Amino acid sequence: MVVDQDRCCGSGMCASVAPDIFDQSPRDGVVQLLVSQVDAGSLPRVEEALRLCPVAAIELARPVSVPPR
Amino acid sequence: MTEMIDDQQHLSEFPATRTSPFHPPHAYLKLQAERRLHRVRLPSGLPAVFVTGHDEVRRLLDDERLSADETAPGYPFLYAGAFESPLKGTFMRADGEAHYRIRRMLSKDFTLRRARELRPEVESVVGQCLDDMASAGSADIVRDLAFPVPSRTICGLLGVPYEDREVFETNTRAMIDTTSTQEQMLGAMGAIMAYLTELVAKREQTPSDDLISRLVVEELQAGNLTRDELVTISLILLVGGHETTATMIGLGTFALMEHRDQLDLLLADPEGWPIAVEEILRHQTIVQNPIQRAAVADIPVGDDVIRAGEGVVFVLEAANRDPEAFPEPDRFDVRRSARNHVAFSFGAHQCLGHAIARMELDVVFRMLFERFPTLRLSVPVSDVPLRPNTVGLFGVDSLPVTW
Ligand code: SF4
């Protein structure tokens, strides 16, 4: 998972649904990742954070399970 | 460009009038059910693309091809004679870096963490208000709770003495009333600006522990901000920080009392309040004036195209009733998951104060109904004074209650 700190508007929506995964910098409110990998159990909350982020600053790269054709 | 005004018959009046205090104007929902985009003429005489769909509101408000700068060609001013807003040139009417430069200076005071830190103070203010209500034996929720709580909170945050609230409470009303003349609007704003200019000067002499002082020390004195910018920012935070939340507390309390079955669910299970607050924000969206943007490039939307130079207006109260996003959207259901509503708008300009507002709403509703579980109107529903469609925020002007 990656976040785009330049896009982030500091809304904190991500940290409100997944405080163990996202935080906001005490300096300027910008998103900070507490983890880089998301385990299956937290996936629904990360997806909710993705949906609620007002500026699409969170990106989730899925592990490729099927080799490209 | 040829103009296509396709739906004026549905929008003969704008902002349209509500027929129920608990539902947005029917005219908007009719447009939404018909098609995703419409082209209408605003009272200003300017044409605009009218956006009512939840998905379109979210996608377009986060689209860099739409500008919040009111000097951009095609910017859809809403009202005749008001082709310049008091916000002109501020970060609220800026894009990209010009917007983020200021927003980044402010956001650390509006994080979730800050909202959590402020909570005990808000609880104590609400507690005092409820004590006063209890000893008076009856109350007007708007006067006795809805205004004092957010006013005190934003005053505390900014370092504005609460005793001086008269200056901003009365003048704010003139600023959001669209029937105010340009002179009244500017006069009201000027009064608050004059007050804040003095306050900033005081904080320059003796900084204390508040947001204005912090901006003085960290930004003004470091040369990152001019004095005018600092005064304008303080004005935006002060005005934006109390009127919106106050209006939402008034209307939300009204809605909860009139949907007794829903309130009973919360009294039985107070854990449900945070989810209920989201539903209140969705179902009772107070923003009546749409969000305005101007297209700076062509934007394909479905099989339509918003052309560069077109104005676009976003009707948040309609988007929050879009059946594609919220099944049975007109049903007030405090247990539904409504968090993806757009009551705080969307995109980079999403309300800076949403975390504090959400916290205040949670504290107020929770404590109010815990203390007075039998709270009810002391006048007939039809006697509750509703704000007219000419005020930027829909709500009630007083809410007499008993218990
Ligand atoms: S939800 Fe998006 S904009 Fe808000 S803090 Fe998280 S990454 Fe930033």
XYZ file of C-alpha atoms and ligand atoms in Angstrom:
480
model
C 0.000 0.000 0.000
C 1.189 3.518 -0.754
C -0.120 6.969 0.100
C 0.417 10.161 -1.851
C 1.345 12.729 0.772
C 1.267 15.572 -1.743
C -2.352 14.853 -2.621
C -3.485 14.217 0.963
C -5.588 17.088 2.319
C -5.219 15.938 5.912
C -8.836 14.920 6.347
C -8.047 12.046 8.673
C -10.846 9.917 7.253
C -8.403 7.020 6.840
C -7.182 7.260 10.434
C -10.766 7.337 11.653
C -11.580 3.927 10.163
C -8.166 2.277 10.582
C -6.170 4.008 13.325
C -3.764 1.061 13.508
C -2.802 1.555 9.869
C -3.024 5.294 9.207
C -1.997 8.258 11.302
C -1.794 12.011 10.721
C 1.455 13.920 11.102
C 1.356 16.164 14.177
C 3.204 18.741 12.061
C 0.715 19.266 9.234
C -2.013 16.638 9.507
C -0.751 14.747 6.455
C -1.274 10.983 6.334
C 1.410 8.666 7.644
C 1.435 4.939 7.126
C 1.996 2.821 10.208
C 2.349 -0.348 8.111
C 3.269 -0.986 4.512
C 1.609 -4.367 4.084
C -2.037 -4.976 4.759
C -3.064 -8.327 6.152
C -6.260 -9.975 5.042
C -8.001 -9.150 8.312
C -7.553 -5.394 7.912
C -8.362 -5.335 4.213
C -12.027 -4.335 4.623
C -11.072 -1.339 6.755
C -8.369 -0.265 4.329
C -10.871 -0.504 1.500
C -13.263 1.644 3.521
C -10.463 4.209 4.045
C -9.829 4.191 0.298
C -13.506 4.836 -0.358
C -13.721 7.657 2.190
C -10.514 9.483 1.257
C -11.723 12.682 -0.437
C -8.694 13.010 -2.706
C -7.893 9.385 -3.643
C -4.504 9.566 -1.948
C -4.405 5.917 -0.887
C -3.434 3.209 -3.292
C -3.569 -0.496 -2.678
C -1.526 -2.773 -4.880
C -2.852 -6.302 -4.727
C -0.476 -9.243 -4.818
C -0.697 -10.760 -8.273
C -1.988 -14.262 -7.877
C -2.653 -14.987 -11.543
C 0.334 -14.556 -13.862
C -0.416 -12.103 -16.686
C -1.298 -13.768 -19.955
C -20.734 28.024 -27.250
C -24.365 27.140 -27.778
C -26.178 27.064 -24.527
C -28.446 24.221 -23.683
C -30.761 25.076 -20.865
C -32.699 21.865 -20.685
C -34.513 21.737 -17.418
C -35.635 25.126 -16.334
C -39.217 24.008 -15.816
C -38.059 21.839 -12.928
C -36.045 24.627 -11.482
C -38.251 27.652 -11.743
C -37.171 28.539 -8.249
C -33.645 28.228 -6.987
C -32.665 27.373 -4.350
C -35.925 25.423 -4.432
C -38.254 25.459 -1.426
C -38.580 22.472 0.860
C -42.021 21.075 1.509
C -40.842 19.220 4.607
C -38.193 20.271 7.103
C -36.760 16.772 6.898
C -36.384 16.407 3.146
C -34.518 18.317 0.445
C -36.608 20.041 -2.227
C -38.461 17.581 -4.386
C -37.399 19.414 -7.545
C -33.775 18.342 -7.057
C -34.635 14.689 -6.543
C -36.753 14.740 -9.675
C -33.816 16.034 -11.681
C -31.601 13.383 -10.122
C -33.977 10.568 -11.024
C -34.083 11.749 -14.631
C -30.452 12.080 -15.610
C -27.027 12.572 -14.110
C -26.304 16.063 -15.439
C -28.635 18.934 -16.259
C -28.069 22.400 -17.605
C -29.916 25.199 -15.893
C -29.885 28.964 -15.605
C -29.105 30.294 -12.140
C -30.810 33.354 -10.580
C -27.656 35.251 -11.526
C -28.568 34.659 -15.170
C -25.509 32.448 -15.620
C -25.813 28.924 -17.011
C -24.506 25.981 -15.012
C -24.246 22.223 -15.103
C -26.359 20.934 -12.240
C -24.933 17.855 -10.492
C -27.117 15.894 -8.093
C -25.728 12.332 -8.240
C -23.611 10.977 -5.400
C -21.042 9.302 -7.613
C -20.679 12.365 -9.865
C -20.332 14.705 -6.875
C -17.539 12.572 -5.463
C -15.708 12.072 -8.726
C -15.982 15.643 -9.980
C -15.183 17.396 -6.715
C -11.908 15.487 -6.749
C -11.185 16.365 -10.390
C -8.408 18.854 -11.037
C -10.102 20.013 -14.223
C -12.625 21.817 -12.041
C -11.453 25.034 -10.424
C -12.648 26.593 -7.175
C -11.210 29.948 -8.247
C -14.059 32.364 -8.717
C -12.099 34.357 -11.284
C -11.981 31.315 -13.608
C -14.070 31.823 -16.786
C -17.585 30.452 -16.387
C -17.553 30.402 -12.568
C -21.235 29.996 -11.634
C -22.117 32.859 -9.345
C -25.536 32.022 -7.950
C -27.219 35.345 -7.409
C -27.768 38.493 -9.384
C -25.578 41.362 -8.255
C -23.161 39.115 -6.396
C -20.453 38.430 -8.951
C -17.747 38.552 -6.384
C -17.772 36.697 -3.107
C -16.274 37.703 0.245
C -14.063 34.646 -0.170
C -12.433 35.878 -3.390
C -8.686 35.329 -3.336
C -8.736 33.182 -0.188
C -7.597 29.556 0.031
C -11.231 28.469 -0.188
C -11.303 29.895 -3.694
C -7.908 28.575 -4.751
C -6.653 25.405 -6.399
C -3.625 23.184 -6.004
C -0.620 24.648 -4.253
C -2.231 28.020 -3.497
C -4.932 26.170 -1.554
C -2.652 23.604 0.081
C -0.125 26.235 1.208
C -2.705 27.591 3.649
C -4.535 24.360 4.355
C -1.323 22.696 5.510
C -0.734 25.539 7.991
C -4.116 24.829 9.554
C -4.695 21.094 9.339
C -2.685 20.098 12.380
C -5.260 21.890 14.536
C -8.095 19.947 12.917
C -6.818 16.383 13.039
C -8.642 13.499 14.662
C -6.170 13.695 17.503
C -7.045 17.347 18.150
C -10.731 16.537 18.019
C -10.198 13.843 20.645
C -8.205 16.240 22.821
C -10.970 18.832 22.639
C -13.661 16.364 23.621
C -13.503 16.767 27.424
C -13.824 20.540 27.073
C -16.852 20.158 24.827
C -18.370 17.691 27.287
C -17.981 20.171 30.087
C -19.578 22.994 28.051
C -22.485 20.737 27.090
C -22.846 19.697 30.731
C -23.138 23.341 31.792
C -25.717 24.071 29.091
C -27.781 21.061 30.195
C -27.573 22.130 33.857
C -28.857 25.564 32.890
C -31.688 23.985 30.899
C -32.600 21.759 33.827
C -32.821 24.639 36.277
C -34.801 26.797 33.823
C -37.321 23.973 33.351
C -37.764 24.575 29.611
C -35.466 25.532 26.779
C -34.946 26.689 23.248
C -32.420 24.211 21.892
C -31.102 26.681 19.312
C -30.443 29.446 21.820
C -29.462 27.347 24.830
C -27.411 24.555 23.275
C -26.922 24.636 19.511
C -25.149 28.001 19.400
C -23.249 28.073 22.707
C -21.476 24.733 22.174
C -19.771 25.306 18.796
C -19.239 29.004 19.524
C -17.391 28.243 22.712
C -15.419 25.478 21.022
C -14.182 27.565 18.099
C -13.527 30.531 20.400
C -11.389 28.321 22.608
C -9.529 26.903 19.615
C -8.839 30.272 18.000
C -8.344 32.244 21.202
C -11.314 34.544 20.637
C -12.871 35.642 23.966
C -16.356 34.105 24.140
C -17.715 37.339 25.647
C -17.151 38.899 22.223
C -19.427 36.432 20.413
C -22.025 39.071 19.610
C -19.650 40.433 16.957
C -19.493 37.219 14.979
C -22.826 35.585 15.784
C -24.991 38.446 14.511
C -22.765 39.346 11.581
C -22.410 35.758 10.402
C -26.132 35.588 9.858
C -25.971 38.583 7.498
C -23.131 36.899 5.646
C -25.014 33.696 4.872
C -28.322 35.379 4.089
C -28.492 35.609 0.320
C -31.038 38.412 0.513
C -28.403 40.643 2.133
C -27.305 43.403 -0.185
C -23.667 43.580 -1.189
C -23.259 46.454 1.304
C -24.842 44.499 4.155
C -22.668 41.503 3.312
C -19.478 43.517 3.186
C -20.484 45.539 6.243
C -21.016 42.378 8.283
C -17.741 40.956 7.126
C -15.958 44.243 7.761
C -17.206 44.292 11.361
C -15.775 40.841 12.084
C -12.564 41.699 10.200
C -12.067 44.879 12.232
C -12.535 42.902 15.420
C -10.101 40.192 14.334
C -7.513 42.698 13.125
C -7.393 44.073 16.640
C -7.224 40.606 18.139
C -4.312 39.635 15.874
C -2.475 42.792 16.922
C -2.974 41.812 20.567
C -1.621 38.320 19.935
C 1.399 39.814 18.202
C 2.144 41.695 21.424
C 1.422 38.804 23.748
C 0.973 35.433 22.126
C -0.938 32.828 24.123
C -1.794 29.185 23.664
C -4.241 29.245 20.749
C -4.438 28.865 16.979
C -4.262 32.574 16.120
C -1.190 32.969 18.330
C 0.405 29.949 16.709
C -0.190 31.366 13.243
C 1.230 34.714 14.388
C 4.407 33.129 15.687
C 4.953 30.296 13.200
C 3.673 31.866 9.994
C 3.196 35.645 10.206
C 6.428 36.409 11.984
C 8.263 33.888 9.820
C 7.059 35.732 6.725
C 4.882 32.883 5.388
C 1.630 34.786 5.805
C 0.615 38.411 5.510
C -1.389 40.101 8.234
C -4.382 40.392 5.877
C -4.221 36.686 5.099
C -4.103 35.844 8.775
C -7.158 37.991 9.528
C -9.102 36.456 6.636
C -8.187 32.915 7.682
C -9.325 33.652 11.243
C -12.592 35.015 9.865
C -13.214 31.893 7.781
C -12.503 29.594 10.731
C -14.619 31.611 13.135
C -17.617 31.896 10.815
C -17.292 28.365 9.440
C -16.663 26.898 12.862
C -19.842 27.869 14.646
C -22.770 28.518 12.304
C -22.623 25.176 10.469
C -22.391 22.987 13.565
C -24.972 25.098 15.407
C -27.414 24.697 12.532
C -26.805 20.948 12.410
C -27.393 20.579 16.162
C -30.727 22.411 15.893
C -32.013 20.503 12.884
C -30.605 17.188 14.110
C -32.332 17.503 17.490
C -35.596 18.334 15.708
C -35.243 15.278 13.451
C -34.416 12.948 16.345
C -37.413 14.111 18.397
C -39.700 13.630 15.405
C -38.332 10.142 14.650
C -38.946 8.748 18.097
C -38.465 5.094 17.075
C -34.950 5.909 15.879
C -34.154 7.860 19.018
C -35.335 4.947 21.159
C -32.840 2.670 19.393
C -30.057 5.014 20.469
C -31.297 5.371 24.017
C -31.229 1.586 24.256
C -27.803 1.353 22.637
C -25.625 4.473 23.043
C -22.796 2.718 21.199
C -24.782 3.527 18.083
C -24.262 7.307 18.296
C -21.238 7.645 15.988
C -23.069 5.814 13.196
C -26.229 7.796 13.917
C -24.318 11.079 13.590
C -23.347 10.068 10.050
C -26.972 9.359 9.197
C -28.049 12.699 10.656
C -25.445 14.449 8.513
C -26.584 12.545 5.430
C -30.331 12.718 5.889
C -30.463 16.247 7.296
C -27.847 17.912 5.093
C -28.006 21.622 5.922
C -26.051 23.093 3.003
C -28.651 24.681 0.712
C -26.331 26.681 -1.506
C -24.598 24.362 -3.924
C -20.813 24.074 -4.171
C -19.557 26.015 -7.189
C -16.747 25.185 -9.625
C -15.652 26.169 -13.141
C -14.384 23.661 -15.706
C -10.934 24.545 -17.010
C -10.852 21.600 -19.462
C -13.383 19.273 -21.058
C -14.525 16.501 -18.701
C -16.394 13.491 -20.075
C -19.133 12.310 -17.710
C -20.980 9.224 -18.921
C -22.140 10.064 -22.430
C -22.107 13.803 -21.721
C -19.203 16.242 -21.619
C -18.722 19.189 -19.291
C -16.991 21.739 -21.508
C -14.121 23.998 -20.502
C -15.600 27.318 -19.431
C -18.834 25.830 -18.102
C -19.865 26.490 -14.526
C -20.775 23.469 -12.413
C -22.854 23.407 -9.230
C -23.040 20.478 -6.823
C -26.178 19.902 -4.800
C -24.961 18.044 -1.712
C -28.391 17.568 -0.137
C -29.566 15.757 -3.289
C -26.420 13.630 -3.589
C -27.019 12.432 -0.038
C -30.420 11.101 -1.161
C -29.143 9.264 -4.199
C -30.717 5.780 -4.151
C -27.697 4.393 -6.001
C -25.538 5.182 -2.971
C -28.077 4.860 -0.163
C -30.880 2.308 -0.511
C -34.269 3.800 0.417
C -32.551 7.164 0.779
C -35.514 8.991 2.298
C -35.707 6.635 5.235
C -34.011 8.048 8.351
C -32.234 4.975 9.612
C -29.725 5.606 12.401
C -28.259 2.154 12.011
C -27.336 2.365 8.339
C -23.735 2.918 7.364
C -23.828 6.380 5.798
C -20.266 7.472 6.275
C -19.637 8.075 2.605
C -22.131 10.956 2.532
C -20.968 14.284 1.161
C -22.386 16.606 3.833
C -18.857 17.991 4.329
C -18.377 18.185 0.562
C -15.609 16.140 -1.062
C -12.203 16.536 -2.674
C -9.344 18.706 -1.493
C -11.745 21.343 -0.174
C -13.651 18.949 2.066
C -14.547 20.733 5.311
C -11.408 21.242 7.342
C -13.359 21.065 10.601
C -15.295 17.847 10.006
C -13.564 15.831 12.738
C -14.323 18.482 15.357
C -17.888 18.910 14.074
C -18.477 15.146 14.202
C -17.147 15.026 17.750
C -19.319 17.959 18.837
C -22.449 16.388 17.328
C -21.722 13.071 19.026
C -21.216 14.716 22.424
C -24.249 17.004 22.153
C -26.834 14.452 21.008
C -25.557 11.732 23.318
C -25.545 13.923 26.448
C -28.756 15.795 25.618
C -30.918 12.702 25.216
C -29.261 10.830 28.048
C -30.104 13.711 30.381
C -33.586 14.370 28.962
C -34.782 11.094 27.397
C -38.335 12.410 27.177
C -37.297 15.590 25.338
C -40.060 16.792 23.011
C -41.296 19.895 21.251
C -43.323 22.280 23.377
C -45.022 23.784 20.309
C -46.779 22.125 17.354
C -44.370 20.956 14.629
C -45.878 23.471 12.233
C -44.911 26.338 14.566
C -41.190 25.598 14.441
C -39.668 28.492 12.470
C -37.825 27.110 9.452
C -35.161 29.087 7.675
C -36.141 30.208 4.202
C -34.406 28.901 1.098
C -32.542 32.191 0.819
C -30.276 31.361 3.745
C -27.215 29.334 2.736
C -27.783 26.788 5.500
C -31.170 25.179 6.087
C -32.244 24.810 9.687
C -34.573 25.962 12.426
C -34.352 29.393 14.028
C -35.673 28.215 17.352
C -36.671 24.879 18.850
C -38.752 25.196 22.025
C -38.671 21.980 24.029
C -39.877 20.467 27.242
C -39.230 17.120 28.949
S -8.247 10.064 4.033
Fe -6.935 10.744 2.337
S -6.839 12.966 2.546
Fe -7.602 12.178 4.490
S -5.755 11.969 5.773
Fe -6.136 9.983 4.796
S -4.923 10.046 2.919
Fe -5.074 12.157 3.655
